[in-house]
CSV table of C-alpha atoms and ligand atoms in Angstrom, one decimal:
chain,number,residue,atom,x,y,z
A,757,MET,CA,51.8,70.5,68.7
A,758,THR,CA,55.4,69.6,69.6
A,759,ASP,CA,58.0,72.3,70.3
A,760,VAL,CA,61.1,72.1,68.0
A,761,ASP,CA,64.1,74.4,67.8
A,762,LEU,CA,64.2,75.0,64.1
A,763,LEU,CA,61.9,74.7,61.1
A,764,VAL,CA,63.3,75.0,57.5
A,765,THR,CA,60.2,75.3,55.4
A,766,GLY,CA,58.7,76.2,52.0
A,767,GLY,CA,61.2,75.0,49.4
A,768,THR,CA,61.8,71.8,47.4
A,769,VAL,CA,63.4,69.3,49.8
A,770,LEU,CA,66.0,66.9,48.3
A,771,PRO,CA,66.8,64.6,51.2
A,772,VAL,CA,69.4,62.6,49.2
A,773,ASP,CA,67.9,59.4,50.5
A,774,PRO,CA,68.3,56.0,48.8
A,775,ALA,CA,64.9,56.4,47.0
A,776,GLY,CA,65.9,59.7,45.5
A,777,THR,CA,62.9,61.4,47.0
A,778,VAL,CA,62.0,65.0,45.9
A,779,LEU,CA,59.5,66.8,48.1
A,780,ARG,CA,57.9,69.9,46.6
A,781,ASP,CA,56.9,72.5,49.3
A,782,GLY,CA,58.5,70.5,52.0
A,783,ALA,CA,59.9,71.2,55.5
A,784,VAL,CA,62.5,69.9,57.9
A,785,ALA,CA,62.0,70.0,61.7
A,786,VAL,CA,65.0,70.0,64.0
A,787,ARG,CA,65.2,69.5,67.8
A,788,ASP,CA,68.4,69.2,69.8
A,789,GLY,CA,70.5,69.4,66.7
A,790,ALA,CA,68.8,66.3,65.1
A,791,ILE,CA,66.3,66.0,62.3
A,792,VAL,CA,62.9,65.0,63.8
A,793,ALA,CA,60.7,65.2,60.8
A,794,VAL,CA,60.9,65.7,57.0
A,795,GLY,CA,57.6,66.1,55.1
A,796,PRO,CA,55.1,68.3,53.3
A,797,ALA,CA,55.3,71.9,54.7
A,798,PRO,CA,51.5,72.1,55.7
A,799,GLU,CA,51.7,68.8,57.6
A,800,ILE,CA,54.9,69.8,59.4
A,801,ALA,CA,53.4,73.2,60.3
A,802,GLU,CA,50.4,71.4,61.9
A,803,ARG,CA,52.6,69.1,64.0
A,804,PHE,CA,55.4,71.4,65.2
A,805,THR,CA,55.9,74.8,66.9
A,806,PRO,CA,59.4,76.1,66.1
A,807,ALA,CA,61.5,78.5,68.2
A,808,GLU,CA,63.2,79.6,65.0
A,809,THR,CA,62.2,79.4,61.3
A,810,LEU,CA,64.3,79.5,58.1
A,811,ASP,CA,62.4,80.5,55.0
A,812,ALA,CA,63.2,78.3,52.0
A,813,THR,CA,60.5,79.6,49.7
A,814,GLY,CA,61.7,79.3,46.1
A,815,GLY,CA,64.7,77.5,47.2
A,816,LEU,CA,66.2,74.0,47.5
A,817,VAL,CA,66.6,72.4,50.9
A,818,MET,CA,69.3,69.7,50.9
A,819,PRO,CA,72.0,68.1,53.1
A,820,GLY,CA,75.1,70.2,53.7
A,821,LEU,CA,78.0,69.3,51.4
A,822,VAL,CA,80.8,67.1,52.7
A,823,ASN,CA,84.4,68.0,51.7
A,824,THR,CA,86.4,64.8,52.0
A,825,HIS,CA,89.8,66.3,51.4
A,826,ALA,CA,91.0,69.8,52.3
A,827,HIS,CA,94.0,71.6,53.8
A,828,LEU,CA,91.9,74.6,55.0
A,829,ALA,CA,94.5,77.0,56.2
A,830,MET,CA,96.5,76.6,53.0
A,831,ASN,CA,94.3,79.5,51.9
A,832,LEU,CA,96.9,81.7,53.5
A,833,PHE,CA,99.2,80.9,50.5
A,834,ARG,CA,96.5,81.1,47.8
A,835,GLY,CA,97.8,82.2,44.5
A,836,THR,CA,101.5,81.4,45.3
A,837,ALA,CA,101.9,78.2,43.3
A,838,ASP,CA,99.6,78.2,40.3
A,839,ASP,CA,100.4,76.5,37.0
A,840,VAL,CA,103.3,74.4,38.3
A,841,SER,CA,103.8,70.6,38.7
A,842,LEU,CA,102.9,68.8,41.9
A,843,GLU,CA,106.6,68.4,42.7
A,844,GLU,CA,107.2,72.2,42.4
A,845,PHE,CA,104.0,73.0,44.2
A,846,LEU,CA,105.1,70.8,47.2
A,847,GLU,CA,108.6,72.3,47.3
A,848,ARG,CA,107.4,75.9,47.2
A,849,LEU,CA,104.5,75.4,49.6
A,850,LEU,CA,106.3,73.3,52.2
A,851,ALA,CA,109.1,75.8,52.5
A,852,ALA,CA,106.6,78.6,53.0
A,853,GLU,CA,104.6,76.6,55.5
A,854,LEU,CA,107.6,75.6,57.6
A,855,ALA,CA,108.9,79.2,57.6
A,856,LEU,CA,105.7,81.1,58.3
A,857,LEU,CA,103.1,79.0,60.0
A,858,ASP,CA,102.2,79.1,63.7
A,859,ALA,CA,99.0,78.2,65.6
A,860,ALA,CA,97.7,81.8,65.4
A,861,ALA,CA,98.2,82.0,61.6
A,862,VAL,CA,96.5,78.6,61.1
A,863,ALA,CA,93.6,79.8,63.2
A,864,VAL,CA,93.1,82.8,60.9
A,865,GLY,CA,93.3,80.7,57.8
A,866,VAL,CA,90.9,78.1,59.1
A,867,GLU,CA,88.4,80.8,60.2
A,868,ALA,CA,88.5,82.3,56.7
A,869,ALA,CA,88.2,78.9,55.1
A,870,LEU,CA,85.2,78.1,57.3
A,871,ALA,CA,83.6,81.4,56.2
A,872,GLU,CA,84.1,80.3,52.6
A,873,SER,CA,82.8,76.8,53.3
A,874,ILE,CA,79.7,78.0,55.1
A,875,ARG,CA,78.9,80.5,52.4
A,876,GLY,CA,79.4,77.6,49.9
A,877,GLY,CA,77.1,75.2,51.6
A,878,VAL,CA,79.8,73.0,53.0
A,879,THR,CA,79.1,71.7,56.5
A,880,THR,CA,81.7,69.0,57.0
A,881,ALA,CA,85.4,68.9,56.1
A,882,LEU,CA,88.2,66.5,56.5
A,883,ASP,CA,91.2,68.7,57.1
A,884,MET,CA,94.9,67.6,56.9
A,885,TYR,CA,97.1,70.4,58.1
A,886,TRP,CA,99.6,71.7,60.6
A,887,PHE,CA,98.3,72.8,64.1
A,888,PRO,CA,95.1,70.7,64.2
A,889,GLU,CA,94.4,71.8,67.8
A,890,ALA,CA,94.2,75.5,66.6
A,891,ALA,CA,91.9,74.4,63.7
A,892,SER,CA,89.6,72.4,66.0
A,893,GLU,CA,89.3,75.3,68.5
A,894,VAL,CA,88.2,77.7,65.7
A,895,ALA,CA,85.8,75.1,64.3
A,896,ALA,CA,84.2,74.5,67.7
A,897,ARG,CA,83.7,78.2,68.2
A,898,VAL,CA,82.2,78.6,64.7
A,899,GLY,CA,80.1,75.5,65.0
A,900,PHE,CA,81.5,73.8,61.9
A,901,ARG,CA,81.9,70.0,61.6
A,902,LEU,CA,85.6,69.7,61.2
A,903,LEU,CA,87.5,66.4,61.2
A,904,ASN,CA,91.2,66.4,61.7
A,905,GLY,CA,94.1,64.8,63.5
A,906,PRO,CA,97.9,64.8,63.7
A,907,SER,CA,99.5,64.7,60.2
A,908,PHE,CA,102.9,63.3,59.4
A,909,MET,CA,105.7,64.0,57.0
A,910,ASP,CA,109.3,63.1,57.4
A,911,VAL,CA,110.4,66.7,58.0
A,912,THR,CA,111.0,68.9,61.0
A,913,ASP,CA,107.5,70.5,61.7
A,914,PRO,CA,106.9,74.2,62.1
A,915,GLU,CA,107.3,73.8,65.9
A,916,GLY,CA,110.8,72.2,65.4
A,917,ARG,CA,109.7,68.6,66.1
A,918,ASP,CA,111.3,65.8,64.2
A,919,PHE,CA,109.3,62.6,63.4
A,920,GLU,CA,109.9,61.0,66.8
A,921,ALA,CA,108.9,64.1,68.7
A,922,ARG,CA,105.8,64.5,66.5
A,923,MET,CA,104.8,60.9,67.2
A,924,ALA,CA,104.9,61.6,70.9
A,925,TRP,CA,102.9,64.8,70.5
A,926,ALA,CA,100.4,63.0,68.4
A,927,GLU,CA,99.9,60.3,71.0
A,928,GLN,CA,99.2,63.0,73.6
A,929,LEU,CA,96.8,64.8,71.4
A,930,LEU,CA,94.8,61.7,70.6
A,931,ALA,CA,94.7,60.7,74.2
A,932,ALA,CA,93.5,64.1,75.3
A,933,ARG,CA,90.8,64.1,72.7
A,934,ARG,CA,89.7,60.6,73.7
A,935,ASP,CA,89.5,61.7,77.3
A,936,ALA,CA,87.5,64.7,76.4
A,937,ASP,CA,85.0,62.8,74.3
A,938,PRO,CA,85.4,59.0,73.7
A,939,ASP,CA,82.8,59.1,70.9
A,940,ALA,CA,84.5,61.9,68.9
A,941,PRO,CA,85.8,60.7,65.5
A,942,ALA,CA,89.6,60.3,65.6
A,943,TRP,CA,91.8,60.7,62.6
A,944,VAL,CA,95.5,60.2,61.9
A,945,MET,CA,97.0,61.5,58.7
A,946,PRO,CA,100.2,60.2,57.2
A,947,HIS,CA,100.9,62.6,54.3
A,948,SER,CA,101.9,60.1,51.6
A,949,ALA,CA,104.3,57.2,50.8
A,950,TYR,CA,106.8,59.6,49.2
A,951,MET,CA,107.0,61.7,52.4
A,952,LEU,CA,107.3,58.7,54.8
A,953,SER,CA,109.3,55.5,55.1
A,954,ARG,CA,107.8,52.0,55.5
A,955,ASP,CA,108.7,51.9,59.1
A,956,GLN,CA,107.1,55.3,59.8
A,957,LEU,CA,103.9,54.3,57.9
A,958,GLU,CA,103.7,51.1,60.0
A,959,ARG,CA,104.1,53.1,63.2
A,960,ILE,CA,101.4,55.6,62.2
A,961,ARG,CA,99.0,52.7,61.5
A,962,GLU,CA,99.8,51.2,64.9
A,963,LEU,CA,99.1,54.6,66.5
A,964,ALA,CA,95.8,54.9,64.6
A,965,ASP,CA,94.7,51.4,65.7
A,966,ARG,CA,95.6,52.1,69.3
A,967,PHE,CA,93.1,55.0,69.3
A,968,GLY,CA,90.5,53.6,66.9
A,969,ALA,CA,91.4,56.4,64.5
A,970,ARG,CA,90.7,56.5,60.8
A,971,LEU,CA,93.5,57.3,58.4
A,972,HIS,CA,93.8,59.9,55.7
A,973,VAL,CA,96.6,59.8,53.1
A,974,HIS,CA,97.5,61.1,49.7
A,975,ALA,CA,98.3,58.5,47.0
A,976,ALA,CA,98.6,58.1,43.2
A,977,GLU,CA,98.1,61.8,42.6
A,978,SER,CA,100.8,62.4,39.9
A,979,ALA,CA,102.9,60.3,37.6
A,980,GLY,CA,106.0,61.9,39.0
A,981,GLU,CA,105.1,60.6,42.5
A,982,ASP,CA,105.6,57.1,41.2
A,983,ASP,CA,109.4,57.5,40.9
A,984,ALA,CA,109.8,59.0,44.4
A,985,VAL,CA,107.8,56.2,45.9
A,986,ARG,CA,109.6,53.5,44.0
A,987,ALA,CA,112.9,54.9,45.1
A,988,ARG,CA,111.8,54.8,48.8
A,989,HIS,CA,109.6,51.7,48.8
A,990,GLY,CA,110.5,49.7,45.7
A,991,VAL,CA,106.8,49.6,44.5
A,992,ARG,CA,104.1,51.9,43.3
A,993,PRO,CA,102.2,54.2,45.9
A,994,LEU,CA,99.2,52.1,46.6
A,995,PRO,CA,101.1,48.8,47.1
A,996,ALA,CA,103.5,50.7,49.3
A,997,LEU,CA,100.7,51.9,51.5
A,998,GLY,CA,99.1,48.4,51.4
A,999,ALA,CA,102.4,46.7,52.5
A,1000,ALA,CA,102.6,49.1,55.5
A,1001,GLY,CA,99.1,48.3,56.5
A,1002,VAL,CA,97.8,51.8,55.8
A,1003,LEU,CA,94.9,50.7,53.4
A,1004,GLY,CA,91.6,49.4,54.8
A,1005,PRO,CA,87.9,50.3,55.3
A,1006,ASP,CA,89.0,53.0,57.8
A,1007,THR,CA,91.3,54.7,55.3
A,1008,VAL,CA,90.5,57.6,52.9
A,1009,VAL,CA,93.0,58.0,50.0
A,1010,ALA,CA,93.0,61.4,48.4
A,1011,HIS,CA,93.3,61.6,44.6
A,1012,ALA,CA,93.8,58.0,43.3
A,1013,VAL,CA,94.4,59.4,39.8
A,1014,GLN,CA,97.3,57.3,38.5
A,1015,LEU,CA,95.8,53.8,38.9
A,1016,ASP,CA,96.6,50.5,37.1
A,1017,ASP,CA,94.3,47.5,37.3
A,1018,ALA,CA,96.2,46.1,40.3
A,1019,ASP,CA,95.8,49.4,42.2
A,1020,LEU,CA,92.1,49.4,41.6
A,1021,ALA,CA,91.8,45.8,42.8
A,1022,LEU,CA,93.8,46.7,45.9
A,1023,LEU,CA,91.5,49.6,46.8
A,1024,ALA,CA,88.5,47.4,46.3
A,1025,GLU,CA,89.8,44.4,48.2
A,1026,THR,CA,90.9,46.4,51.1
A,1027,GLY,CA,87.7,48.4,51.3
A,1028,THR,CA,89.7,51.7,51.1
A,1029,SER,CA,87.8,54.9,50.2
A,1030,VAL,CA,88.8,57.6,47.8
A,1031,ALA,CA,88.5,61.4,48.0
A,1032,HIS,CA,88.1,62.5,44.4
A,1033,CYS,CA,89.5,66.0,43.9
A,1034,PRO,CA,89.0,66.8,40.2
A,1035,VAL,CA,89.7,70.6,40.3
A,1036,SER,CA,93.0,70.2,42.1
A,1037,ASN,CA,94.0,67.3,39.8
A,1038,LEU,CA,93.4,69.4,36.7
A,1039,ASN,CA,95.2,72.5,38.1
A,1040,LEU,CA,98.3,70.5,38.9
A,1041,GLY,CA,98.2,68.7,35.6
A,1042,CYS,CA,98.0,65.4,37.4
A,1043,GLY,CA,95.4,63.9,35.2
A,1044,ILE,CA,91.8,62.6,35.6
A,1045,ALA,CA,91.0,60.0,38.2
A,1046,PRO,CA,89.2,56.9,36.8
A,1047,LEU,CA,86.1,57.7,38.7
A,1048,PRO,CA,83.7,55.4,36.7
A,1049,ALA,CA,86.2,52.5,37.2
A,1050,LEU,CA,86.4,53.2,40.9
A,1051,LEU,CA,82.6,53.2,41.2
A,1052,ARG,CA,82.3,50.0,39.1
A,1053,ALA,CA,84.8,48.3,41.4
A,1054,GLY,CA,82.7,49.2,44.4
A,1055,VAL,CA,85.3,51.6,45.9
A,1056,PRO,CA,83.5,54.1,48.2
A,1057,VAL,CA,84.1,57.6,46.8
A,1058,GLY,CA,83.5,61.2,48.1
A,1059,LEU,CA,84.4,64.5,46.6
A,1060,GLY,CA,87.0,67.0,47.9
A,1061,THR,CA,88.4,70.3,47.0
A,1062,ASP,CA,92.0,69.8,48.2
A,1063,GLY,CA,93.7,73.0,49.5
A,1064,ALA,CA,93.1,76.5,48.1
A,1065,VAL,CA,96.5,76.8,46.5
A,1066,SER,CA,95.8,73.9,44.1
A,1067,ALA,CA,92.0,74.3,44.0
A,1068,GLY,CA,91.8,78.1,43.9
A,1069,ALA,CA,88.6,78.0,46.0
A,1070,LEU,CA,87.2,75.6,48.5
A,1071,ASP,CA,84.2,75.3,46.2
A,1072,MET,CA,82.3,72.0,46.4
A,1073,PHE,CA,79.7,73.1,43.8
A,1074,ALA,CA,82.7,73.3,41.4
A,1075,ALA,CA,83.8,69.8,42.4
A,1076,ILE,CA,80.3,68.5,41.9
A,1077,ARG,CA,80.0,70.0,38.4
A,1078,MET,CA,83.5,68.8,37.5
A,1079,ALA,CA,82.7,65.2,38.7
A,1080,ALA,CA,79.4,65.2,36.8
A,1081,LEU,CA,80.9,66.5,33.5
A,1082,LEU,CA,84.5,65.4,33.3
A,1083,HIS,CA,84.1,61.6,33.1
A,1084,LYS,CA,81.5,61.9,30.3
A,1085,GLY,CA,84.2,63.7,28.3
A,1086,VAL,CA,86.8,61.1,29.1
A,1087,THR,CA,84.5,58.1,28.3
A,1088,ARG,CA,82.6,59.9,25.6
A,1089,ASP,CA,79.5,58.6,27.2
A,1090,PRO,CA,76.9,61.1,28.5
A,1091,ARG,CA,75.5,58.5,30.9
A,1092,THR,CA,78.7,58.3,32.9
A,1093,VAL,CA,78.5,59.7,36.5
A,1094,GLY,CA,76.1,62.5,35.8
A,1095,ALA,CA,74.1,64.9,38.0
A,1096,GLU,CA,72.5,62.6,40.6
A,1097,ARG,CA,75.6,60.6,41.2
A,1098,ALA,CA,77.8,63.6,41.6
A,1099,VAL,CA,75.4,65.2,44.1
A,1100,ARG,CA,75.4,61.9,46.1
A,1101,LEU,CA,79.2,61.8,46.1
A,1102,ALA,CA,79.2,65.3,47.7
A,1103,THR,CA,76.6,64.4,50.3
A,1104,ALA,CA,75.6,60.9,51.4
A,1105,ASP,CA,78.5,59.1,49.8
A,1106,GLY,CA,81.0,61.6,51.2
A,1107,ALA,CA,79.5,61.1,54.7
A,1108,ALA,CA,79.9,57.4,54.4
A,1109,VAL,CA,83.5,57.7,53.3
A,1110,LEU,CA,84.2,59.7,56.5
A,1111,GLY,CA,82.5,57.1,58.7
A,1112,LEU,CA,79.5,59.5,59.3
A,1113,ALA,CA,76.9,57.5,57.2
A,1114,ASP,CA,74.4,57.4,60.1
A,1115,ARG,CA,75.2,61.0,61.2
A,1116,VAL,CA,75.1,63.4,58.2
A,1117,GLY,CA,74.9,63.4,54.4
A,1118,SER,CA,71.1,63.1,54.0
A,1119,LEU,CA,68.0,64.7,55.5
A,1120,THR,CA,66.4,61.8,57.3
A,1121,VAL,CA,65.0,61.5,60.7
A,1122,GLY,CA,67.6,60.8,63.4
A,1123,ARG,CA,70.5,62.3,61.5
A,1124,ARG,CA,72.2,65.5,62.7
A,1125,ALA,CA,70.7,68.6,61.1
A,1126,ASP,CA,73.3,69.7,58.6
A,1127,VAL,CA,71.1,71.5,56.1
A,1128,ILE,CA,71.6,74.1,53.4
A,1129,VAL,CA,69.1,76.1,51.4
A,1130,CYS,CA,70.0,77.3,47.9
A,1131,ASP,CA,68.2,79.8,45.8
A,1132,LEU,CA,66.6,78.2,42.7
A,1133,ASP,CA,65.2,81.4,41.1
A,1134,GLY,CA,68.4,82.9,39.5
A,1135,PRO,CA,68.4,83.3,35.8
A,1136,HIS,CA,71.2,80.6,35.6
A,1137,VAL,CA,68.9,78.0,37.2
A,1138,ALA,CA,65.2,78.9,36.5
A,1139,PRO,CA,63.0,77.1,35.5
A,1140,ASN,CA,64.8,73.9,36.3
A,1141,GLU,CA,62.4,71.5,38.1
A,1142,ASP,CA,65.0,68.7,38.5
A,1143,PRO,CA,66.9,69.4,41.7
A,1144,TRP,CA,69.8,67.0,40.9
A,1145,SER,CA,70.3,68.8,37.6
A,1146,ALA,CA,70.0,72.3,39.2
A,1147,VAL,CA,72.7,71.4,41.8
A,1148,ALA,CA,75.1,69.8,39.3
A,1149,TYR,CA,74.7,72.0,36.3
A,1150,GLY,CA,73.4,75.4,37.5
A,1151,LEU,CA,74.0,76.3,41.2
A,1152,THR,CA,77.1,78.0,42.4
A,1153,ALA,CA,78.4,78.5,45.9
A,1154,ALA,CA,77.0,82.1,45.8
A,1155,ASP,CA,73.4,80.6,45.5
A,1156,VAL,CA,73.5,79.3,49.1
A,1157,ARG,CA,71.1,81.3,51.3
A,1158,HIS,CA,71.1,79.5,54.7
A,1159,THR,CA,73.5,77.0,56.2
A,1160,VAL,CA,72.8,75.0,59.3
A,1161,VAL,CA,75.2,72.7,61.1
A,1162,ASP,CA,74.1,70.4,63.9
A,1163,GLY,CA,70.9,72.4,64.1
A,1164,ARG,CA,72.6,75.7,64.6
A,1165,VAL,CA,72.1,78.4,61.9
A,1166,LEU,CA,75.6,79.5,60.8
A,1167,MET,CA,74.4,81.6,57.9
A,1168,ARG,CA,71.0,83.2,57.7
A,1169,ASP,CA,70.1,85.1,54.5
A,1170,ARG,CA,73.8,85.2,53.5
A,1171,MET,CA,74.9,86.7,56.8
A,1172,LEU,CA,77.4,84.6,58.8
A,1173,THR,CA,76.2,84.3,62.4
A,1174,THR,CA,79.4,83.0,64.1
A,1175,ILE,CA,82.2,84.6,62.1
A,1176,ASP,CA,83.2,88.3,61.8
A,1177,GLU,CA,84.0,88.0,58.2
A,1178,GLN,CA,85.5,91.4,57.7
A,1179,SER,CA,87.8,91.0,60.7
A,1180,VAL,CA,89.1,87.6,59.6
A,1181,LEU,CA,89.7,88.7,56.0
A,1182,ASP,CA,91.6,91.8,57.3
A,1183,ARG,CA,93.8,89.5,59.5
A,1184,MET,CA,94.4,87.2,56.6
A,1185,ARG,CA,95.6,90.0,54.4
A,1186,GLY,CA,97.8,91.2,57.2
A,1187,LEU,CA,99.4,87.7,57.3
A,1188,ARG,CA,100.0,87.9,53.6
A,1189,ARG,CA,101.8,91.2,53.9
A,1190,THR,CA,104.0,89.6,56.6
A,1191,GLN,CA,104.8,86.7,54.3
A,1192,ILE,CA,105.8,89.1,51.6
A,1193,ALA,CA,107.9,91.2,53.9
A,1194,ARG,CA,109.7,88.1,55.3
A,1195,GLY,CA,110.2,86.7,51.8
A,1196,GLU,CA,111.8,90.0,50.7
A,1197,ARG,CA,114.2,90.0,53.6
A,1198,SER,CA,115.4,86.4,53.1
B,1544,LIG,ZN1,95.9,67.3,49.5
């Protein structure tokens, strides 16, 4: 018998491996935050003595979901810009952010967003927002796998820095992170071609290269964006990013809705990845990204929620269901995308898009133990025996029973273990009252 830290046992295990294995009455053994065995529960029980056990009886054991595009602390402004265009959304939101945000507010928003994410089975998120140090501090305390880095727009930031000062701050931040952990994933996040000049984009790419950082950028989200980018760069959004050197195998483009054939070819040729955010795209009336064409072209794709103002909730099950259904409707072909592909986009494929293919996204030996257990016995799911179908067409965020990140149990039987949920929600509501009071005074 070998000692392990954690055993997740008794449910159907869906490792999301290349073979599409489904293991009835399976178990996952975890030691030092890594998966050391996946197999039939009786066999695992004979081999390992766990310090801690998570009961998955009647449930589905699968990799934690990977959110490839979020603005976590935007949840502070939830409900303030619904049913408006992207242009109006950005105008309203940016004004509110620049006026109201500080590191303490972002920390509250991120903590609430992580409570929502952990409840909803999300274990990794790529987060583009102000005050990334505050966000990382919260994520480290909570135990969540948060990826972020300095983001850039050609505006004076909430701390009063212009673009030049922000570049200097970003360089210090990246250097400090590298010194603290040379292996930590580094990210640099130019907001978009409409928010930055060619020269600024080139300098951001150069900064990223100096620190071996990956890039995250918005592009081709709305038709209206096209005019703004043409005015600033003379070409469409993706060629503008391409000309500035921003596209490449280390770059994740959020949205990619408004694509012509040349844009598709450019994404494929450069090896650029896409974060598909169908719920946000629908809410803002941006359109429907040509996901089947992206996949056919070999573009790596993950799923994202986007921020909670445009997405409503940071709900990856909603993103999975939308990705599985939407493109069948567009193509009038029920074989398009579908359940298994949509679940892969939200797990293994999303991990690959974030450069974490060998770390997370599937339950295989050697990967970090990011594991969730979902109930399969609700009346909206029973008696579905096909786990891909259950995830894509039945399960909701509320069906997640346990969430584990890096081998640490962050939610056990729907109780968060590292977040005082009532306290953070109270603080969040307090911030909203402050926003309203300030808004009324101005
Ligand atoms: Zn976004």
